[in-house]
């Protein structure tokens, strides 16, 4: 079954964007556990490819990473 991809931009409310704010499919409302793929777009931006196991809908989210300093 072919998947339709759409780019959705998200802003993470916390420093760990994938900690507990996992996406829900906008078509069938099924919860998603793991991204199908991820890629560094720029030094501080990572994108995730999500594909719903239930309906096959696909979309991309982008997250901005912040640097952490160790003491």
Short mmCIF file of C-alpha atoms in Angstrom, two decimals:
data_model
loop_
_atom_site.label_atom_id
_atom_site.label_comp_id
_atom_site.label_asym_id
_atom_site.label_seq_id
_atom_site.Cartn_x
_atom_site.Cartn_y
_atom_site.Cartn_z
CA UNK A 1 0.00 0.00 0.00
CA UNK A 2 1.55 3.36 -0.95
CA UNK A 3 2.08 5.89 1.83
CA UNK A 4 1.38 9.58 1.50
CA UNK A 5 4.04 11.78 3.13
CA UNK A 6 3.46 15.18 4.65
CA UNK A 7 5.92 17.42 6.50
CA UNK A 8 4.69 18.55 9.91
CA UNK A 9 6.80 20.95 11.95
CA UNK A 10 6.76 20.52 15.70
CA UNK A 11 8.21 22.45 18.60
CA UNK A 12 9.13 20.37 21.61
CA UNK A 13 7.96 21.78 24.94
CA UNK A 14 10.84 20.00 26.72
CA UNK A 15 14.50 19.42 25.98
CA UNK A 16 13.86 15.75 25.06
CA UNK A 17 11.38 15.90 22.12
CA UNK A 18 10.87 12.14 21.94
CA UNK A 19 10.72 11.56 25.70
CA UNK A 20 6.96 11.20 25.99
CA UNK A 21 5.43 13.33 23.24
CA UNK A 22 5.15 10.63 20.63
CA UNK A 23 2.88 11.44 17.68
CA UNK A 24 -0.57 10.12 16.96
CA UNK A 25 -1.62 9.41 13.38
CA UNK A 26 -3.70 12.35 12.12
CA UNK A 27 -5.74 10.01 9.89
CA UNK A 28 -6.73 7.09 12.15
CA UNK A 29 -5.59 8.36 15.61
CA UNK A 30 -3.42 5.29 16.26
CA UNK A 31 -0.43 5.94 18.54
CA UNK A 32 3.08 5.59 17.11
CA UNK A 33 5.94 4.14 19.12
CA UNK A 34 9.04 4.53 16.96
CA UNK A 35 10.01 6.52 13.90
CA UNK A 36 10.76 4.56 10.74
CA UNK A 37 13.87 6.65 10.06
CA UNK A 38 15.69 9.72 11.33
CA UNK A 39 18.21 12.09 9.78
CA UNK A 40 20.25 15.11 10.76
CA UNK A 41 19.08 17.97 8.52
CA UNK A 42 21.45 20.56 9.96
CA UNK A 43 23.76 20.67 12.94
CA UNK A 44 20.89 21.31 15.36
CA UNK A 45 17.86 19.91 13.48
CA UNK A 46 16.81 16.28 13.24
CA UNK A 47 13.87 14.97 11.21
CA UNK A 48 11.88 11.80 11.84
CA UNK A 49 9.89 9.79 9.29
CA UNK A 50 6.73 8.29 10.78
CA UNK A 51 4.54 5.70 9.04
CA UNK A 52 1.33 4.46 10.63
CA UNK A 53 1.19 0.67 10.92
CA UNK A 54 -2.60 0.75 10.88
CA UNK A 55 -3.45 2.93 7.85
CA UNK A 56 -0.10 3.51 6.09
CA UNK A 57 -0.19 7.32 6.37
CA UNK A 58 3.30 8.83 6.51
CA UNK A 59 4.60 12.17 7.74
CA UNK A 60 7.83 13.85 8.79
CA UNK A 61 8.47 15.81 11.98
CA UNK A 62 11.42 18.12 12.56
CA UNK A 63 12.92 18.86 15.97
CA UNK A 64 15.43 21.46 17.03
CA UNK A 65 18.16 20.16 19.31
CA UNK A 66 19.76 22.25 22.04
CA UNK A 67 23.30 21.79 23.24
CA UNK A 68 23.85 20.72 26.82
CA UNK A 69 26.91 21.72 28.81
CA UNK A 70 28.35 19.27 31.32
CA UNK A 71 29.68 20.67 34.59
#
